[in-house]
Coordinates of C-alpha atoms in Angstrom, one line a residue:
M1 CA -29.0 -5.2 -0.8
N2 CA -30.8 -8.5 0.6
V3 CA -27.3 -9.2 2.7
F4 CA -27.5 -5.5 4.2
I5 CA -31.3 -6.2 4.9
Q6 CA -30.7 -9.8 6.6
T7 CA -28.0 -8.3 8.3
F8 CA -29.5 -4.9 9.9
G9 CA -33.0 -5.2 9.1
G10 CA -35.2 -2.9 7.8
T11 CA -36.1 -2.4 4.1
G12 CA -34.0 -1.1 1.4
D13 CA -35.3 2.8 0.9
E14 CA -32.2 5.3 1.7
I15 CA -28.9 2.9 0.8
R16 CA -26.5 4.2 -0.7
S17 CA -23.8 2.1 -2.7
F18 CA -20.0 3.3 -2.5
F19 CA -16.5 1.6 -4.2
T20 CA -13.1 1.9 -4.3
P21 CA -9.9 0.2 -5.5
G22 CA -7.3 -1.8 -4.2
R23 CA -3.6 -1.3 -5.3
I24 CA -0.6 -2.7 -6.4
N25 CA 3.6 -0.9 -6.8
I26 CA 4.7 -1.4 -9.7
I27 CA 7.9 -0.4 -8.4
G28 CA 9.1 2.8 -5.5
E29 CA 8.5 0.4 -2.0
H30 CA 9.2 1.8 0.9
I31 CA 9.8 5.0 -0.6
D32 CA 6.5 6.5 0.9
Y33 CA 7.7 7.3 4.3
N34 CA 11.1 8.5 2.8
G35 CA 8.9 10.9 0.9
G36 CA 9.9 10.4 -2.5
Y37 CA 8.8 8.6 -5.6
V38 CA 6.4 5.9 -6.1
L39 CA 5.0 3.9 -9.3
P40 CA 1.2 2.6 -8.1
C41 CA -1.8 1.9 -10.0
S42 CA -5.1 0.8 -8.9
L43 CA -7.4 -2.3 -9.4
K44 CA -10.4 -3.3 -11.0
M45 CA -10.9 -5.3 -7.6
G46 CA -11.8 -3.9 -4.5
T47 CA -14.0 -2.6 -1.7
H48 CA -17.7 -2.1 -2.3
A49 CA -19.9 -0.3 0.5
L50 CA -23.4 -0.3 1.2
I51 CA -24.3 2.6 3.8
R52 CA -27.5 4.0 5.6
K53 CA -28.9 6.2 8.3
R54 CA -29.6 5.4 11.8
G55 CA -32.1 8.0 14.0
D56 CA -29.6 7.2 17.4
D57 CA -25.5 7.7 17.9
T58 CA -25.1 4.0 17.1
A59 CA -22.6 2.6 14.4
R60 CA -22.6 -1.0 13.1
F61 CA -20.5 -2.5 10.6
A62 CA -20.6 -5.8 8.7
S63 CA -19.2 -7.7 6.2
T64 CA -19.5 -10.7 3.7
N65 CA -16.2 -11.8 3.9
F66 CA -15.8 -11.6 8.0
D67 CA -18.2 -13.2 10.5
L68 CA -17.0 -10.7 12.8
Q69 CA -19.6 -7.6 13.5
A70 CA -18.8 -4.6 15.7
E71 CA -21.4 -1.7 17.4
I72 CA -20.2 1.1 18.7
P73 CA -21.7 3.8 20.3
L74 CA -20.2 7.1 18.3
D75 CA -19.5 9.3 21.6
D76 CA -16.7 6.7 22.6
V77 CA -15.3 5.7 18.9
A78 CA -11.6 4.0 20.5
F79 CA -9.2 1.7 19.0
D80 CA -10.1 -2.3 20.3
P81 CA -8.4 -5.5 19.3
A82 CA -11.2 -7.7 19.3
H83 CA -13.2 -5.4 16.4
D84 CA -10.1 -6.7 14.3
W85 CA -10.8 -5.1 10.8
A86 CA -13.5 -2.7 11.8
N87 CA -10.9 -0.8 13.5
Y88 CA -10.1 1.1 10.1
P89 CA -13.5 1.9 9.4
K90 CA -13.7 3.2 13.1
G91 CA -10.6 5.1 12.6
I92 CA -12.1 6.9 9.7
V93 CA -14.5 8.0 11.9
R94 CA -12.8 8.9 15.1
L95 CA -10.1 11.4 12.5
M96 CA -13.6 13.2 11.2
Q97 CA -14.9 13.5 14.6
D98 CA -11.4 15.2 15.6
D99 CA -11.6 17.7 12.6
G100 CA -14.9 18.8 14.3
H101 CA -17.3 17.1 12.0
T102 CA -20.7 15.6 13.5
I103 CA -21.3 11.9 12.8
G104 CA -24.5 10.7 12.7
G105 CA -25.8 6.8 13.7
F106 CA -25.1 4.5 10.6
D107 CA -25.1 0.8 9.3
I108 CA -22.2 -0.1 6.8
L109 CA -21.7 -3.5 5.2
F110 CA -18.1 -4.0 3.3
S111 CA -17.9 -6.3 0.9
G112 CA -14.2 -6.5 -1.0
D113 CA -13.0 -9.0 -3.8
I114 CA -9.2 -7.5 -2.8
P115 CA -7.7 -10.8 -1.0
N116 CA -7.1 -10.3 2.8
A117 CA -3.9 -9.5 3.9
A118 CA -2.4 -9.8 0.3
G119 CA -0.6 -6.7 0.6
L120 CA -3.1 -5.1 -1.9
S121 CA -3.9 -2.6 0.4
S122 CA -7.1 -3.9 1.4
S123 CA -7.2 -1.9 4.6
A124 CA -6.7 1.6 2.3
S125 CA -9.7 0.6 0.4
I126 CA -12.2 0.1 3.1
E127 CA -10.6 3.4 4.7
L128 CA -11.5 5.6 1.6
V129 CA -14.5 3.5 0.8
T130 CA -15.5 4.8 4.7
A131 CA -14.5 7.9 4.2
T132 CA -16.0 8.8 1.2
A133 CA -19.5 7.7 2.4
L134 CA -19.5 9.3 5.2
N135 CA -18.6 12.4 3.4
D136 CA -21.4 11.9 1.0
V137 CA -23.6 10.9 3.4
F138 CA -23.7 13.7 6.0
S139 CA -22.6 16.1 3.9
L140 CA -19.1 16.7 5.8
G141 CA -17.3 18.9 2.4
Y142 CA -14.0 16.9 2.4
E143 CA -12.1 17.2 -1.3
P144 CA -10.6 13.8 -2.8
I145 CA -7.4 14.5 -1.5
E146 CA -8.4 15.7 2.3
L147 CA -10.1 12.3 1.9
V148 CA -6.4 10.2 1.6
K149 CA -4.9 12.6 4.0
L150 CA -7.5 11.6 6.7
S151 CA -7.6 8.2 5.8
Q152 CA -3.5 8.4 6.5
R153 CA -4.0 9.9 9.7
A154 CA -6.5 7.1 10.6
E155 CA -4.3 4.5 9.9
N156 CA -0.9 5.9 11.7
Q157 CA -2.8 7.8 14.3
F158 CA -6.0 5.4 14.9
C159 CA -4.9 1.6 14.1
G160 CA -1.2 2.4 14.7
V161 CA 1.3 1.6 11.3
N162 CA 3.0 4.4 10.0
C163 CA 2.5 4.1 6.8
G164 CA 3.4 6.4 4.5
I165 CA 0.6 8.0 1.8
M166 CA 1.0 6.0 -1.5
D167 CA -1.8 3.5 -0.7
Q168 CA -4.3 5.9 0.4
F169 CA -3.3 8.0 -2.8
A170 CA -3.7 5.4 -5.3
V171 CA -6.9 4.2 -4.0
G172 CA -7.8 7.5 -4.3
M173 CA -6.5 9.1 -6.8
G174 CA -6.0 6.8 -9.6
K175 CA -7.5 6.6 -13.2
D176 CA -8.1 3.8 -15.5
G177 CA -5.3 2.7 -17.6
H178 CA -2.5 4.9 -16.1
A179 CA 0.1 4.3 -13.1
I180 CA 0.4 7.4 -10.5
Y181 CA 4.1 9.1 -10.6
L182 CA 3.7 10.7 -7.2
H183 CA 6.1 12.2 -5.1
C184 CA 5.4 11.4 -1.6
D185 CA 6.6 14.4 0.0
T186 CA 5.0 17.3 -2.0
L187 CA 2.4 14.8 -3.2
D188 CA 2.9 16.6 -7.0
Y189 CA 1.6 13.5 -9.1
K190 CA 0.7 12.9 -12.8
H191 CA -1.1 9.6 -14.2
V192 CA 1.5 7.9 -16.7
P193 CA -0.5 5.4 -18.9
L194 CA 0.6 2.1 -18.5
N195 CA 1.1 1.2 -22.3
L196 CA 2.4 -2.2 -22.0
G197 CA 3.0 -3.4 -25.3
G198 CA 2.7 -6.9 -26.0
Y199 CA 3.3 -7.5 -22.5
T200 CA 0.8 -7.9 -19.0
I201 CA 1.4 -7.4 -15.5
V202 CA -0.1 -10.5 -13.4
V203 CA -0.5 -10.2 -9.9
M204 CA 0.9 -13.5 -7.6
N205 CA 0.0 -13.7 -4.3
T206 CA 2.1 -16.2 -1.7
N207 CA -1.1 -16.6 0.2
K208 CA 0.6 -16.3 3.1
R209 CA -1.2 -13.3 5.7
R210 CA 0.7 -10.4 7.1
Q211 CA -0.1 -8.2 9.4
L212 CA 1.3 -4.4 9.1
N213 CA 1.5 -4.0 12.7
E214 CA 2.4 -7.4 13.8
S215 CA 5.5 -6.9 11.3
K216 CA 8.9 -5.2 10.8
Y217 CA 7.3 -2.4 8.8
N218 CA 8.1 -0.2 11.9
E219 CA 11.0 -1.3 12.6
R220 CA 12.5 -0.5 9.1
R221 CA 11.0 3.1 9.2
S222 CA 12.8 3.5 11.9
E223 CA 16.1 2.6 10.8
C224 CA 15.7 4.5 8.1
E225 CA 15.3 7.7 10.5
Q226 CA 17.9 6.2 12.3
A227 CA 20.5 6.2 8.9
L228 CA 19.1 9.7 8.3
A229 CA 20.2 11.1 11.2
F230 CA 23.7 10.0 11.3
L231 CA 23.7 11.9 8.0
L232 CA 22.5 15.4 8.9
R233 CA 24.7 15.2 12.1
A234 CA 27.3 15.1 9.5
K235 CA 26.1 17.5 7.2
S236 CA 25.8 20.0 9.8
A237 CA 29.2 19.5 10.9
S238 CA 30.3 19.9 7.2
T239 CA 29.5 21.8 4.2
S240 CA 30.9 19.5 1.7
C241 CA 27.4 17.2 3.1
Q242 CA 25.3 18.6 0.7
F243 CA 21.6 17.5 0.7
D244 CA 18.4 18.7 1.7
T245 CA 16.5 16.8 4.4
K246 CA 15.6 13.2 3.1
L247 CA 17.1 10.1 2.0
T248 CA 15.5 10.4 -1.0
D249 CA 17.2 14.0 -1.8
L250 CA 20.9 11.9 -2.2
T251 CA 21.5 10.2 -5.8
P252 CA 23.5 6.9 -5.7
E253 CA 26.8 8.6 -6.5
A254 CA 26.0 11.2 -3.5
F255 CA 25.4 8.2 -1.1
A256 CA 28.6 6.3 -2.5
E257 CA 30.6 8.9 -1.2
L258 CA 28.7 9.5 1.7
S259 CA 27.5 6.1 3.1
H260 CA 30.8 5.9 5.4
L261 CA 29.0 8.7 7.4
I262 CA 26.7 5.8 8.5
P263 CA 28.3 3.8 11.1
D264 CA 26.1 0.5 11.4
E265 CA 26.1 -2.0 8.2
T266 CA 22.3 -2.4 8.7
L267 CA 21.8 0.7 8.3
R268 CA 23.6 1.4 6.2
R269 CA 22.1 -1.0 3.5
R270 CA 18.5 -0.1 4.6
A271 CA 19.4 3.5 3.3
R272 CA 21.2 2.3 0.1
H273 CA 18.0 0.3 -0.8
V274 CA 15.6 3.5 -0.3
I275 CA 18.1 5.5 -2.2
Q276 CA 18.8 3.1 -5.3
E277 CA 14.4 2.0 -5.8
N278 CA 13.7 6.1 -5.0
E279 CA 16.3 6.1 -8.6
R280 CA 15.0 3.1 -10.1
V281 CA 11.2 5.0 -9.6
K282 CA 12.3 7.5 -12.4
Q283 CA 14.3 4.7 -14.5
A284 CA 10.8 3.0 -14.5
V285 CA 8.6 6.0 -15.7
A286 CA 11.2 7.1 -18.6
A287 CA 10.9 3.5 -19.7
L288 CA 7.0 3.1 -19.9
E289 CA 6.9 6.2 -21.5
S290 CA 9.3 5.2 -24.3
G291 CA 8.0 1.7 -24.3
D292 CA 10.7 0.5 -23.8
M293 CA 9.4 -3.0 -21.5
E294 CA 13.1 -4.9 -21.2
T295 CA 14.5 -1.6 -19.3
L296 CA 11.3 -2.5 -16.8
G297 CA 11.6 -5.6 -16.6
E298 CA 15.1 -5.1 -15.3
L299 CA 14.4 -3.0 -12.6
L300 CA 11.7 -4.8 -11.2
N301 CA 14.4 -7.4 -11.1
Q302 CA 16.7 -4.9 -9.7
S303 CA 14.2 -4.0 -7.1
H304 CA 13.5 -7.4 -5.7
A305 CA 16.7 -8.1 -5.3
S306 CA 17.5 -4.5 -3.3
L307 CA 14.4 -5.6 -1.0
R308 CA 15.7 -8.9 -0.4
D309 CA 19.5 -8.4 0.2
D310 CA 19.5 -4.6 1.5
Y311 CA 16.0 -4.3 2.7
E312 CA 15.5 -7.7 4.1
V313 CA 11.6 -7.7 4.1
T314 CA 11.1 -10.7 1.3
G315 CA 11.3 -14.3 3.1
L316 CA 10.9 -17.8 1.5
E317 CA 7.2 -17.2 0.4
L318 CA 7.9 -14.0 -1.5
D319 CA 11.5 -15.0 -3.0
T320 CA 10.1 -18.3 -3.9
L321 CA 7.7 -16.9 -6.0
V322 CA 9.7 -14.2 -7.4
S323 CA 12.3 -16.6 -8.5
E324 CA 9.7 -19.1 -10.3
A325 CA 8.5 -16.1 -12.5
Q326 CA 12.2 -15.0 -13.3
K327 CA 13.1 -18.4 -14.6
N328 CA 10.7 -18.1 -17.1
P329 CA 11.6 -17.0 -20.6
V330 CA 7.8 -15.7 -20.7
C331 CA 8.6 -13.1 -17.8
I332 CA 10.9 -10.3 -18.0
G333 CA 10.7 -9.0 -14.7
A334 CA 9.0 -10.0 -11.2
R335 CA 9.3 -8.5 -7.8
M336 CA 7.8 -8.1 -4.3
T337 CA 4.9 -5.7 -4.4
G338 CA 3.3 -4.0 -1.2
A339 CA 5.6 -3.9 2.2
G340 CA 6.3 -7.6 1.9
F341 CA 6.8 -10.2 5.0
G342 CA 4.3 -12.1 2.9
G343 CA 1.5 -10.7 0.6
C344 CA 2.0 -10.5 -3.4
A345 CA 4.6 -10.0 -6.2
I346 CA 4.0 -8.9 -9.2
A347 CA 5.5 -10.1 -12.7
L348 CA 5.4 -8.4 -16.5
M349 CA 5.4 -11.4 -19.3
K350 CA 4.3 -11.5 -22.6
K351 CA 0.3 -11.3 -22.7
D352 CA 0.1 -14.2 -24.8
A353 CA 1.6 -16.6 -22.4
V354 CA -0.2 -16.4 -19.3
D355 CA -1.6 -19.7 -18.6
G356 CA 1.2 -21.6 -19.1
F357 CA 3.3 -19.5 -17.1
A358 CA 0.9 -19.7 -14.2
E359 CA 0.9 -23.2 -14.3
G360 CA 4.6 -23.5 -14.1
V361 CA 4.6 -20.9 -11.1
I362 CA 2.2 -22.9 -9.1
A363 CA 4.0 -25.8 -9.3
G364 CA 7.1 -24.6 -8.3
Y365 CA 5.8 -22.5 -5.8
E366 CA 4.2 -25.8 -4.2
K367 CA 7.2 -28.0 -4.1
V368 CA 8.9 -25.4 -1.7
V369 CA 6.5 -24.2 0.2
G370 CA 3.8 -26.8 0.5
Y371 CA 0.8 -25.0 -0.8
A372 CA -0.2 -23.1 -3.8
P373 CA -0.1 -19.2 -4.7
S374 CA -2.9 -17.7 -6.5
L375 CA -2.6 -15.8 -9.4
Y376 CA -4.6 -13.1 -10.6

C-alpha cells in the first residue's frame, strides 16, 4: 500500500487488491496449441495487483519488480516495445475495449514473486490479475473462463506470442492441491488430486532468461502445422488415412503407420513428440490416480528426452539441470517445464531428501554452466 501511494500519490482510499498464481506444467509440453491434453498446476507464488480508479482517461502501470513505468491514454492503447512488461496488461485493456467495454482511467501496481522469464507463466499471471481486477473494478461481467480466453487472445493478438491456452487456464482455473487435466481443444477438464505420497515436486530454475516472442516457439508451432498439413492432404486422398483434424487425434501406433506421409524428417520428429507426449499425459493421470509414482517419474524422463531430441527446445542449461537431477537416486523423474529455451525444469523426488538433492544439483550445474540455478 505504501509503495502504491509513493508511486501514484493520493491516499489509500478505494485501493483494491487482487492475486493470481503462476503455474508449472507437470507433463504435456507444446501440446496446448496442438489441441491435446496437458497436466498443469498453479503455484503458491504469483502476482499481486493494487488498483485504484482515476478521474480521467489515463492508465498508469508500475511494478515493484521493474524500474520501468508506463502511462497511456485509454483512447490509444497500442503495443510499444519500449513498454516491455507493461504490454501484457495493456493487451488486456485493448482486448476488453475491442469487446465493446468502456475502461475508465486507473493506476495499477504489480508485485510478483514469480522469477521473471523463468517459464512459470509470469506473463499469464499478470494478464489474469489485470483482467480480474478490471473486470471487478469496472463491473464488466466476464465469467472466469472468459477472462482466461481473453488473456490468451491478448498474448496472441497484442503481444505476438502464438501460445495455446494452457498457461492462462492453469492460472485462472487452478485448485489448491490439484493438477488440471485439460483438453485444450474442447476445454473439458477435471481437477486431479496431487497425492504424491512420500514424494514432492522441486522446481529448478536454470536462471537463463528466455522471451517467447524472440525464441523458436512460433517456429515450432508452424512446424507442427506443416506436419499436420501433409497428413491432412493424405487423408483427403485416401480412405485408409483415418484421423480427425489434429496431430493429437492420432495414437502413437497410428502415427507409426502414417509417419512416412511426412517427407521432411524434422517435421516428422516434431509431430512424433506431440503425439507421444499427448499419450504420456493420459498415462500420467492414470499413474497419479493409482498412486504409481515410479511410472509418473519415468514419464517425466521420457518427456524430457522427447523435448530434447525430437522437439529440440532444451539446450545446455536445461539438459544439464535435468541430468544432474536424474543422476541423484532420490529423484525418480525430471524434465523441463514450460516452453523451453531456458526457464525451468521440475524434479519428482523423495520429500525427505530435498536439502541434499539441492546441494548436489546446484554444484553439478554450476560446474558445467558457470553459474548456479535456483531451486524451489
